[in-house]
Amino acid sequence: MSRTYRRLPDDFGRERSRNRRTEEGFLCRRCHEFADAEAPGTGHRNHCPRCLWSVHVDERPGDRASPCGGGMEPIAVWVRPGGEWALVHRCGTCHGVRVNRIAGDDSEAVLLSLAARPMAKPPFPLERLPRRR
Ligand SMILES: [Zn+2]
Ligand SMILES: [Zn+2]
């Protein structure tokens, strides 16, 4: 008895999905808008420029090595030492946290509302802060 099937390379699906993403962009699972692959100011687009949600496909940026595939919610803005803004994403499936560069065409309104969220909901009354005379 001989084998009639040909074994596919281990990275077959991954290679194909990476090519599709870099050539054509992707459809956002969250807001269902199409995002072009071209992302100004970053090597590859890893989140939707409109709602900033992402999908957990990378172990390290761009490697497409994660089997998780969970939706990643933007939970915070992180200001790097040089002043560059980065997005903190948390995966809804494995709860892993990732930091991603922002792109030049990311929604400024969504970025600002994310950055302002802690200030809009302080965990203590502001009138308790000490005042100078
Ligand atoms: Zn989106
Ligand atoms: Zn995950």
Short mmCIF file of N, CA, C and O and ligand atoms in Angstrom, two decimals:
data_model
loop_
_atom_site.label_atom_id
_atom_site.label_comp_id
_atom_site.label_asym_id
_atom_site.label_seq_id
_atom_site.Cartn_x
_atom_site.Cartn_y
_atom_site.Cartn_z
N MET A 1 0.84 -1.20 0.00
CA MET A 1 0.00 0.00 0.00
C MET A 1 0.88 1.25 0.00
O MET A 1 1.78 1.38 0.80
N SER A 2 0.64 2.10 -0.94
CA SER A 2 1.47 3.30 -1.03
C SER A 2 0.65 4.53 -0.66
O SER A 2 -0.57 4.54 -0.82
N ARG A 3 1.35 5.51 -0.21
CA ARG A 3 0.66 6.76 0.13
C ARG A 3 0.31 7.52 -1.14
O ARG A 3 1.15 7.65 -2.04
N THR A 4 -0.90 7.97 -1.20
CA THR A 4 -1.31 8.68 -2.41
C THR A 4 -1.35 10.19 -2.20
O THR A 4 -1.55 10.94 -3.13
N TYR A 5 -1.20 10.61 -0.93
CA TYR A 5 -1.23 12.07 -0.73
C TYR A 5 0.18 12.62 -0.61
O TYR A 5 1.11 11.90 -0.28
N ARG A 6 0.32 13.87 -0.89
CA ARG A 6 1.60 14.54 -0.76
C ARG A 6 1.53 15.43 0.49
O ARG A 6 0.56 16.14 0.69
N ARG A 7 2.55 15.33 1.32
CA ARG A 7 2.53 16.10 2.55
C ARG A 7 2.80 17.58 2.24
O ARG A 7 3.73 17.92 1.52
N LEU A 8 1.96 18.46 2.81
CA LEU A 8 2.16 19.89 2.60
C LEU A 8 3.24 20.38 3.55
O LEU A 8 3.40 19.84 4.64
N PRO A 9 3.99 21.39 3.15
CA PRO A 9 4.99 21.94 4.08
C PRO A 9 4.31 22.46 5.35
O PRO A 9 3.16 22.89 5.33
N ASP A 10 5.06 22.40 6.47
CA ASP A 10 4.48 22.78 7.77
C ASP A 10 3.97 24.22 7.78
O ASP A 10 3.03 24.54 8.48
N ASP A 11 4.61 25.07 7.01
CA ASP A 11 4.22 26.48 7.06
C ASP A 11 3.29 26.86 5.90
O ASP A 11 3.13 28.02 5.57
N PHE A 12 2.65 25.86 5.31
CA PHE A 12 1.83 26.13 4.13
C PHE A 12 0.76 27.19 4.40
O PHE A 12 0.72 28.22 3.74
N GLY A 13 -0.09 26.94 5.38
CA GLY A 13 -1.17 27.88 5.66
C GLY A 13 -0.67 29.23 6.12
O GLY A 13 -1.18 30.27 5.73
N ARG A 14 0.36 29.17 6.95
CA ARG A 14 0.89 30.41 7.50
C ARG A 14 1.46 31.28 6.38
O ARG A 14 1.22 32.47 6.31
N GLU A 15 2.23 30.64 5.50
CA GLU A 15 2.85 31.38 4.40
C GLU A 15 1.77 32.02 3.52
O GLU A 15 1.86 33.17 3.15
N ARG A 16 0.74 31.26 3.26
CA ARG A 16 -0.32 31.76 2.39
C ARG A 16 -1.05 32.94 3.05
O ARG A 16 -1.32 33.93 2.41
N SER A 17 -1.36 32.80 4.35
CA SER A 17 -2.12 33.87 4.98
C SER A 17 -1.24 35.12 5.11
O SER A 17 -1.73 36.22 5.01
N ARG A 18 0.08 34.92 5.31
CA ARG A 18 0.93 36.09 5.42
C ARG A 18 0.97 36.82 4.08
O ARG A 18 0.88 38.03 4.02
N ASN A 19 1.08 36.05 3.00
CA ASN A 19 1.11 36.69 1.69
C ASN A 19 -0.18 37.44 1.41
O ASN A 19 -0.18 38.54 0.90
N ARG A 20 -1.28 36.82 1.79
CA ARG A 20 -2.56 37.47 1.53
C ARG A 20 -2.63 38.78 2.31
O ARG A 20 -3.10 39.79 1.80
N ARG A 21 -2.16 38.74 3.53
CA ARG A 21 -2.22 39.96 4.34
C ARG A 21 -1.34 41.06 3.77
O ARG A 21 -1.75 42.20 3.70
N THR A 22 -0.11 40.73 3.37
CA THR A 22 0.78 41.79 2.94
C THR A 22 0.37 42.33 1.58
O THR A 22 0.57 43.49 1.28
N GLU A 23 -0.24 41.49 0.73
CA GLU A 23 -0.57 41.96 -0.60
C GLU A 23 -1.91 42.70 -0.62
O GLU A 23 -2.09 43.64 -1.37
N GLU A 24 -2.86 42.26 0.18
CA GLU A 24 -4.20 42.78 0.01
C GLU A 24 -4.79 43.44 1.25
O GLU A 24 -5.84 44.05 1.17
N GLY A 25 -4.15 43.31 2.40
CA GLY A 25 -4.75 43.83 3.62
C GLY A 25 -5.68 42.80 4.24
O GLY A 25 -5.58 41.62 3.94
N PHE A 26 -6.58 43.24 5.11
CA PHE A 26 -7.47 42.29 5.78
C PHE A 26 -8.80 42.94 6.13
O PHE A 26 -8.91 44.17 6.19
N LEU A 27 -9.78 42.09 6.34
CA LEU A 27 -11.10 42.55 6.74
C LEU A 27 -11.15 42.52 8.27
O LEU A 27 -10.91 41.49 8.88
N CYS A 28 -11.48 43.68 8.88
CA CYS A 28 -11.50 43.74 10.34
C CYS A 28 -12.68 42.94 10.88
O CYS A 28 -13.81 43.15 10.48
N ARG A 29 -12.37 42.02 11.83
CA ARG A 29 -13.42 41.20 12.44
C ARG A 29 -14.35 42.03 13.31
O ARG A 29 -15.50 41.68 13.52
N ARG A 30 -13.83 43.11 13.85
CA ARG A 30 -14.58 43.90 14.82
C ARG A 30 -15.54 44.87 14.14
O ARG A 30 -16.72 44.89 14.44
N CYS A 31 -15.02 45.69 13.22
CA CYS A 31 -15.87 46.72 12.60
C CYS A 31 -16.23 46.38 11.16
O CYS A 31 -16.95 47.14 10.51
N HIS A 32 -15.69 45.26 10.66
CA HIS A 32 -16.02 44.76 9.32
C HIS A 32 -15.64 45.70 8.20
O HIS A 32 -16.23 45.68 7.13
N GLU A 33 -14.66 46.57 8.47
CA GLU A 33 -14.13 47.43 7.42
C GLU A 33 -12.85 46.80 6.88
O GLU A 33 -12.13 46.12 7.62
N PHE A 34 -12.56 47.06 5.61
CA PHE A 34 -11.35 46.52 5.02
C PHE A 34 -10.17 47.45 5.32
O PHE A 34 -10.30 48.67 5.23
N ALA A 35 -9.05 46.87 5.72
CA ALA A 35 -7.85 47.66 6.00
C ALA A 35 -6.78 47.32 4.97
O ALA A 35 -6.44 46.15 4.80
N ASP A 36 -6.26 48.32 4.28
CA ASP A 36 -5.18 48.10 3.32
C ASP A 36 -3.95 47.57 4.04
O ASP A 36 -3.71 47.90 5.20
N ALA A 37 -3.17 46.77 3.32
CA ALA A 37 -1.93 46.25 3.91
C ALA A 37 -0.93 47.37 4.18
O ALA A 37 -0.18 47.32 5.14
N GLU A 38 -0.94 48.39 3.33
CA GLU A 38 0.00 49.49 3.48
C GLU A 38 -0.35 50.30 4.72
O GLU A 38 -1.46 50.82 4.83
N ALA A 39 0.59 50.39 5.66
CA ALA A 39 0.36 51.16 6.88
C ALA A 39 1.47 52.18 7.01
O ALA A 39 2.61 51.83 7.27
N PRO A 40 1.16 53.47 6.82
CA PRO A 40 2.23 54.47 6.89
C PRO A 40 2.91 54.49 8.26
O PRO A 40 2.24 54.45 9.28
N GLY A 41 4.23 54.50 8.25
CA GLY A 41 4.99 54.63 9.49
C GLY A 41 5.28 53.33 10.19
O GLY A 41 5.86 53.32 11.27
N THR A 42 4.91 52.19 9.61
CA THR A 42 5.23 50.91 10.25
C THR A 42 5.42 49.85 9.18
O THR A 42 4.89 49.95 8.07
N GLY A 43 6.20 48.84 9.49
CA GLY A 43 6.55 47.81 8.51
C GLY A 43 5.38 46.98 8.04
O GLY A 43 5.26 46.64 6.87
N HIS A 44 4.49 46.65 8.96
CA HIS A 44 3.33 45.85 8.58
C HIS A 44 2.17 46.26 9.47
O HIS A 44 2.36 46.62 10.63
N ARG A 45 0.97 46.20 8.93
CA ARG A 45 -0.20 46.58 9.71
C ARG A 45 -0.65 45.40 10.55
O ARG A 45 -0.85 44.30 10.04
N ASN A 46 -0.80 45.61 11.85
CA ASN A 46 -1.24 44.50 12.69
C ASN A 46 -2.54 44.81 13.43
O ASN A 46 -2.99 44.00 14.23
N HIS A 47 -3.13 45.97 13.17
CA HIS A 47 -4.42 46.27 13.77
C HIS A 47 -5.22 47.15 12.83
O HIS A 47 -4.68 47.77 11.93
N CYS A 48 -6.52 47.18 13.06
CA CYS A 48 -7.43 47.95 12.22
C CYS A 48 -7.23 49.44 12.49
O CYS A 48 -7.22 49.86 13.65
N PRO A 49 -7.06 50.26 11.45
CA PRO A 49 -6.83 51.69 11.68
C PRO A 49 -8.08 52.43 12.17
O PRO A 49 -7.97 53.54 12.67
N ARG A 50 -9.26 51.82 12.07
CA ARG A 50 -10.49 52.50 12.48
C ARG A 50 -10.86 52.21 13.92
O ARG A 50 -11.15 53.11 14.68
N CYS A 51 -10.89 50.92 14.32
CA CYS A 51 -11.29 50.59 15.70
C CYS A 51 -10.09 50.17 16.55
O CYS A 51 -10.24 50.00 17.76
N LEU A 52 -8.93 49.98 15.93
CA LEU A 52 -7.66 49.63 16.58
C LEU A 52 -7.62 48.21 17.15
O LEU A 52 -6.67 47.85 17.85
N TRP A 53 -8.67 47.40 16.88
CA TRP A 53 -8.63 46.00 17.33
C TRP A 53 -7.65 45.22 16.46
O TRP A 53 -7.38 45.59 15.32
N SER A 54 -7.14 44.13 17.02
CA SER A 54 -6.19 43.29 16.32
C SER A 54 -6.59 41.82 16.49
O SER A 54 -7.60 41.53 17.14
N VAL A 55 -5.84 40.94 15.89
CA VAL A 55 -6.07 39.50 16.04
C VAL A 55 -4.75 38.87 16.47
O VAL A 55 -3.68 39.25 15.98
N HIS A 56 -4.83 37.92 17.43
CA HIS A 56 -3.61 37.32 17.96
C HIS A 56 -3.05 36.29 16.98
O HIS A 56 -3.42 35.12 17.03
N VAL A 57 -2.17 36.74 16.10
CA VAL A 57 -1.54 35.83 15.13
C VAL A 57 -0.02 35.78 15.29
O VAL A 57 0.63 34.90 14.73
N ASP A 58 0.55 36.73 16.05
CA ASP A 58 2.01 36.79 16.18
C ASP A 58 2.47 36.38 17.58
O ASP A 58 1.80 36.68 18.57
N GLU A 59 3.62 35.70 17.66
CA GLU A 59 4.33 35.55 18.93
C GLU A 59 5.25 36.76 19.10
O GLU A 59 5.29 37.40 20.13
N ARG A 60 6.02 37.04 18.05
CA ARG A 60 6.81 38.26 17.96
C ARG A 60 6.28 39.05 16.78
O ARG A 60 5.77 38.44 15.85
N PRO A 61 6.43 40.40 16.80
CA PRO A 61 5.82 41.19 15.74
C PRO A 61 6.13 40.67 14.34
O PRO A 61 7.29 40.53 13.96
N GLY A 62 5.08 40.35 13.60
CA GLY A 62 5.23 39.98 12.20
C GLY A 62 5.52 38.51 11.92
O GLY A 62 5.57 38.12 10.76
N ASP A 63 5.69 37.66 12.96
CA ASP A 63 6.10 36.28 12.65
C ASP A 63 4.93 35.33 12.32
O ASP A 63 5.15 34.25 11.81
N ARG A 64 3.69 35.74 12.63
CA ARG A 64 2.50 34.91 12.35
C ARG A 64 2.63 33.52 12.96
O ARG A 64 2.16 32.54 12.38
N ALA A 65 3.29 33.41 14.12
CA ALA A 65 3.61 32.10 14.69
C ALA A 65 2.60 31.65 15.74
O ALA A 65 2.68 30.53 16.23
N SER A 66 1.64 32.50 16.12
CA SER A 66 0.73 32.09 17.19
C SER A 66 -0.48 31.34 16.64
O SER A 66 -1.11 31.78 15.69
N PRO A 67 -0.82 30.20 17.24
CA PRO A 67 -2.01 29.47 16.83
C PRO A 67 -3.28 30.00 17.49
O PRO A 67 -4.37 29.49 17.24
N CYS A 68 -3.17 31.03 18.34
CA CYS A 68 -4.30 31.49 19.17
C CYS A 68 -5.47 32.00 18.32
O CYS A 68 -6.57 31.46 18.37
N GLY A 69 -5.25 33.06 17.57
CA GLY A 69 -6.30 33.61 16.71
C GLY A 69 -7.38 34.39 17.43
O GLY A 69 -8.41 34.70 16.85
N GLY A 70 -7.20 34.70 18.71
CA GLY A 70 -8.20 35.45 19.47
C GLY A 70 -8.24 36.92 19.05
O GLY A 70 -7.30 37.44 18.49
N GLY A 71 -9.37 37.57 19.34
CA GLY A 71 -9.49 39.00 19.09
C GLY A 71 -8.72 39.77 20.15
O GLY A 71 -8.80 39.46 21.33
N MET A 72 -7.96 40.80 19.71
CA MET A 72 -7.16 41.57 20.67
C MET A 72 -7.71 42.98 20.80
O MET A 72 -7.73 43.75 19.84
N GLU A 73 -8.14 43.29 22.04
CA GLU A 73 -8.74 44.59 22.32
C GLU A 73 -7.65 45.61 22.65
O GLU A 73 -6.75 45.32 23.44
N PRO A 74 -7.74 46.83 22.06
CA PRO A 74 -6.81 47.87 22.47
C PRO A 74 -7.20 48.35 23.87
O PRO A 74 -8.34 48.79 24.06
N ILE A 75 -6.31 48.22 24.85
CA ILE A 75 -6.70 48.56 26.22
C ILE A 75 -6.00 49.82 26.74
O ILE A 75 -6.42 50.39 27.73
N ALA A 76 -4.91 50.23 26.09
CA ALA A 76 -4.19 51.40 26.61
C ALA A 76 -3.23 51.94 25.56
O ALA A 76 -2.90 51.26 24.59
N VAL A 77 -2.81 53.17 25.77
CA VAL A 77 -1.73 53.76 25.00
C VAL A 77 -0.52 53.82 25.91
O VAL A 77 -0.62 54.19 27.08
N TRP A 78 0.62 53.41 25.38
CA TRP A 78 1.87 53.47 26.13
C TRP A 78 2.79 54.45 25.42
O TRP A 78 2.94 54.38 24.20
N VAL A 79 3.37 55.40 26.17
CA VAL A 79 4.31 56.35 25.59
C VAL A 79 5.72 55.83 25.83
O VAL A 79 6.16 55.70 26.98
N ARG A 80 6.41 55.50 24.75
CA ARG A 80 7.77 54.98 24.86
C ARG A 80 8.71 56.09 25.29
O ARG A 80 8.39 57.28 25.14
N PRO A 81 9.90 55.73 25.82
CA PRO A 81 10.84 56.75 26.31
C PRO A 81 11.11 57.88 25.31
O PRO A 81 11.24 59.03 25.70
N GLY A 82 11.17 57.58 24.02
CA GLY A 82 11.41 58.62 23.02
C GLY A 82 10.20 59.47 22.70
O GLY A 82 10.27 60.40 21.91
N GLY A 83 9.04 59.15 23.30
CA GLY A 83 7.83 59.92 23.04
C GLY A 83 6.89 59.26 22.05
O GLY A 83 5.77 59.73 21.84
N GLU A 84 7.33 58.16 21.42
CA GLU A 84 6.49 57.47 20.45
C GLU A 84 5.33 56.77 21.16
O GLU A 84 5.51 56.17 22.21
N TRP A 85 4.15 56.87 20.56
CA TRP A 85 3.00 56.17 21.12
C TRP A 85 2.95 54.73 20.64
O TRP A 85 3.23 54.46 19.46
N ALA A 86 2.58 53.83 21.55
CA ALA A 86 2.37 52.43 21.19
C ALA A 86 1.03 51.99 21.77
O ALA A 86 0.55 52.56 22.76
N LEU A 87 0.43 50.99 21.14
CA LEU A 87 -0.86 50.47 21.59
C LEU A 87 -0.65 49.20 22.39
O LEU A 87 0.12 48.34 21.98
N VAL A 88 -1.34 49.09 23.51
CA VAL A 88 -1.30 47.86 24.29
C VAL A 88 -2.57 47.07 23.96
O VAL A 88 -3.68 47.59 24.12
N HIS A 89 -2.38 45.85 23.47
CA HIS A 89 -3.50 44.99 23.11
C HIS A 89 -3.57 43.82 24.08
O HIS A 89 -2.55 43.27 24.46
N ARG A 90 -4.81 43.42 24.46
CA ARG A 90 -4.99 42.22 25.29
C ARG A 90 -5.87 41.24 24.54
O ARG A 90 -6.96 41.59 24.07
N CYS A 91 -5.41 39.99 24.50
CA CYS A 91 -6.15 38.95 23.78
C CYS A 91 -7.33 38.46 24.61
O CYS A 91 -7.17 38.11 25.78
N GLY A 92 -8.50 38.42 24.00
CA GLY A 92 -9.70 37.95 24.70
C GLY A 92 -9.73 36.45 24.89
O GLY A 92 -10.52 35.95 25.69
N THR A 93 -8.88 35.71 24.19
CA THR A 93 -8.87 34.25 24.29
C THR A 93 -7.82 33.76 25.29
O THR A 93 -8.13 33.05 26.23
N CYS A 94 -6.55 34.16 25.10
CA CYS A 94 -5.47 33.66 25.97
C CYS A 94 -5.05 34.71 26.99
O CYS A 94 -4.20 34.44 27.83
N HIS A 95 -5.61 35.93 26.92
CA HIS A 95 -5.33 37.04 27.83
C HIS A 95 -3.90 37.54 27.75
O HIS A 95 -3.45 38.25 28.64
N GLY A 96 -3.18 37.14 26.70
CA GLY A 96 -1.83 37.66 26.50
C GLY A 96 -1.88 39.14 26.16
O GLY A 96 -2.85 39.63 25.58
N VAL A 97 -0.85 39.86 26.56
CA VAL A 97 -0.77 41.30 26.31
C VAL A 97 0.38 41.55 25.35
O VAL A 97 1.46 40.99 25.50
N ARG A 98 0.14 42.40 24.34
CA ARG A 98 1.16 42.72 23.34
C ARG A 98 1.21 44.23 23.16
O ARG A 98 0.20 44.91 23.30
N VAL A 99 2.38 44.72 22.81
CA VAL A 99 2.54 46.14 22.51
C VAL A 99 2.81 46.27 21.02
O VAL A 99 3.61 45.53 20.47
N ASN A 100 2.08 47.16 20.36
CA ASN A 100 2.23 47.34 18.92
C ASN A 100 2.41 48.81 18.58
O ASN A 100 1.82 49.69 19.21
N ARG A 101 3.23 49.05 17.55
CA ARG A 101 3.41 50.42 17.07
C ARG A 101 2.09 50.94 16.50
O ARG A 101 1.31 50.18 15.93
N ILE A 102 1.87 52.23 16.64
CA ILE A 102 0.71 52.80 15.96
C ILE A 102 1.11 53.12 14.52
O ILE A 102 2.29 53.24 14.21
N ALA A 103 0.11 53.23 13.64
CA ALA A 103 0.36 53.57 12.24
C ALA A 103 -0.10 55.00 11.99
O ALA A 103 -0.92 55.55 12.74
N GLY A 104 0.43 55.60 10.92
CA GLY A 104 0.14 57.00 10.61
C GLY A 104 -1.32 57.28 10.31
O GLY A 104 -1.77 58.41 10.44
N ASP A 105 -2.06 56.22 9.93
CA ASP A 105 -3.47 56.45 9.60
C ASP A 105 -4.42 55.85 10.65
O ASP A 105 -5.61 55.71 10.41
N ASP A 106 -3.89 55.51 11.83
CA ASP A 106 -4.79 55.06 12.91
C ASP A 106 -5.73 56.20 13.29
O ASP A 106 -5.33 57.37 13.26
N SER A 107 -6.94 55.86 13.70
CA SER A 107 -7.93 56.87 14.07
C SER A 107 -7.43 57.68 15.27
O SER A 107 -7.22 57.15 16.36
N GLU A 108 -7.24 58.98 15.05
CA GLU A 108 -6.76 59.84 16.13
C GLU A 108 -7.80 59.96 17.23
O GLU A 108 -7.47 60.03 18.42
N ALA A 109 -9.09 59.97 16.85
CA ALA A 109 -10.15 60.07 17.86
C ALA A 109 -10.16 58.84 18.77
O ALA A 109 -10.30 58.96 19.99
N VAL A 110 -9.99 57.65 18.19
CA VAL A 110 -10.01 56.43 19.01
C VAL A 110 -8.76 56.36 19.88
O VAL A 110 -8.82 56.00 21.06
N LEU A 111 -7.61 56.76 19.31
CA LEU A 111 -6.37 56.78 20.10
C LEU A 111 -6.49 57.72 21.29
O LEU A 111 -6.14 57.37 22.42
N LEU A 112 -7.03 58.93 21.05
CA LEU A 112 -7.15 59.90 22.14
C LEU A 112 -8.15 59.45 23.19
O LEU A 112 -7.93 59.63 24.38
N SER A 113 -9.26 58.83 22.75
CA SER A 113 -10.25 58.40 23.74
C SER A 113 -9.68 57.28 24.60
O SER A 113 -9.97 57.17 25.79
N LEU A 114 -8.83 56.44 23.99
CA LEU A 114 -8.17 55.37 24.75
C LEU A 114 -7.19 55.96 25.78
O LEU A 114 -7.16 55.55 26.93
N ALA A 115 -6.42 56.96 25.31
CA ALA A 115 -5.43 57.58 26.20
C ALA A 115 -6.11 58.34 27.33
O ALA A 115 -5.59 58.42 28.45
N ALA A 116 -7.29 58.92 27.06
CA ALA A 116 -7.98 59.76 28.06
C ALA A 116 -8.83 58.93 29.02
O ALA A 116 -9.30 59.46 30.03
N ARG A 117 -9.01 57.65 28.74
CA ARG A 117 -9.96 56.85 29.53
C ARG A 117 -9.66 56.85 31.04
O ARG A 117 -10.57 57.06 31.84
N PRO A 118 -8.40 56.66 31.47
CA PRO A 118 -8.16 56.68 32.93
C PRO A 118 -8.45 58.03 33.56
O PRO A 118 -8.91 58.10 34.70
N MET A 119 -8.17 59.12 32.81
CA MET A 119 -8.41 60.45 33.36
C MET A 119 -9.91 60.74 33.45
O MET A 119 -10.36 61.51 34.29
N ALA A 120 -10.69 60.12 32.55
CA ALA A 120 -12.14 60.34 32.55
C ALA A 120 -12.82 59.57 33.66
O ALA A 120 -13.91 59.91 34.08
N LYS A 121 -12.17 58.51 34.17
CA LYS A 121 -12.77 57.70 35.23
C LYS A 121 -11.76 57.49 36.35
O LYS A 121 -11.28 56.38 36.57
N PRO A 122 -11.41 58.57 37.08
CA PRO A 122 -10.44 58.40 38.16
C PRO A 122 -11.02 57.52 39.27
O PRO A 122 -12.23 57.56 39.53
N PRO A 123 -10.17 56.70 39.91
CA PRO A 123 -10.65 55.77 40.94
C PRO A 123 -10.84 56.44 42.30
O PRO A 123 -11.13 55.77 43.29
N PHE A 124 -10.68 57.76 42.37
CA PHE A 124 -10.86 58.50 43.62
C PHE A 124 -11.45 59.86 43.26
O PHE A 124 -11.30 60.32 42.13
N PRO A 125 -12.14 60.51 44.20
CA PRO A 125 -12.70 61.83 43.88
C PRO A 125 -11.60 62.87 43.70
O PRO A 125 -10.68 62.94 44.51
N LEU A 126 -11.69 63.65 42.62
CA LEU A 126 -10.63 64.62 42.33
C LEU A 126 -10.52 65.69 43.40
O LEU A 126 -9.45 66.24 43.64
N GLU A 127 -11.66 65.98 44.10
CA GLU A 127 -11.60 67.03 45.11
C GLU A 127 -10.76 66.62 46.33
O GLU A 127 -10.44 67.44 47.18
N ARG A 128 -10.40 65.33 46.39
CA ARG A 128 -9.56 64.88 47.49
C ARG A 128 -8.09 65.24 47.29
O ARG A 128 -7.27 65.13 48.19
N LEU A 129 -7.72 65.63 46.06
CA LEU A 129 -6.32 65.97 45.79
C LEU A 129 -5.92 67.18 46.62
O LEU A 129 -6.71 68.12 46.79
N PRO A 130 -4.68 67.19 47.16
CA PRO A 130 -4.24 68.37 47.93
C PRO A 130 -4.15 69.59 47.03
O PRO A 130 -3.78 69.49 45.87
N ARG A 131 -4.52 70.72 47.59
CA ARG A 131 -4.49 71.96 46.81
C ARG A 131 -3.44 72.91 47.34
O ARG A 131 -3.24 72.99 48.56
N ARG A 132 -2.81 73.63 46.44
CA ARG A 132 -1.87 74.67 46.86
C ARG A 132 -2.62 75.94 47.22
O ARG A 132 -3.66 76.22 46.62
N ARG A 133 -2.06 76.72 48.14
CA ARG A 133 -2.71 77.99 48.45
C ARG A 133 -1.93 79.11 47.82
O ARG A 133 -0.74 79.01 47.67
ZN ZN B 1 -11.86 47.61 12.87
ZN ZN B 2 -4.37 34.93 22.27
#
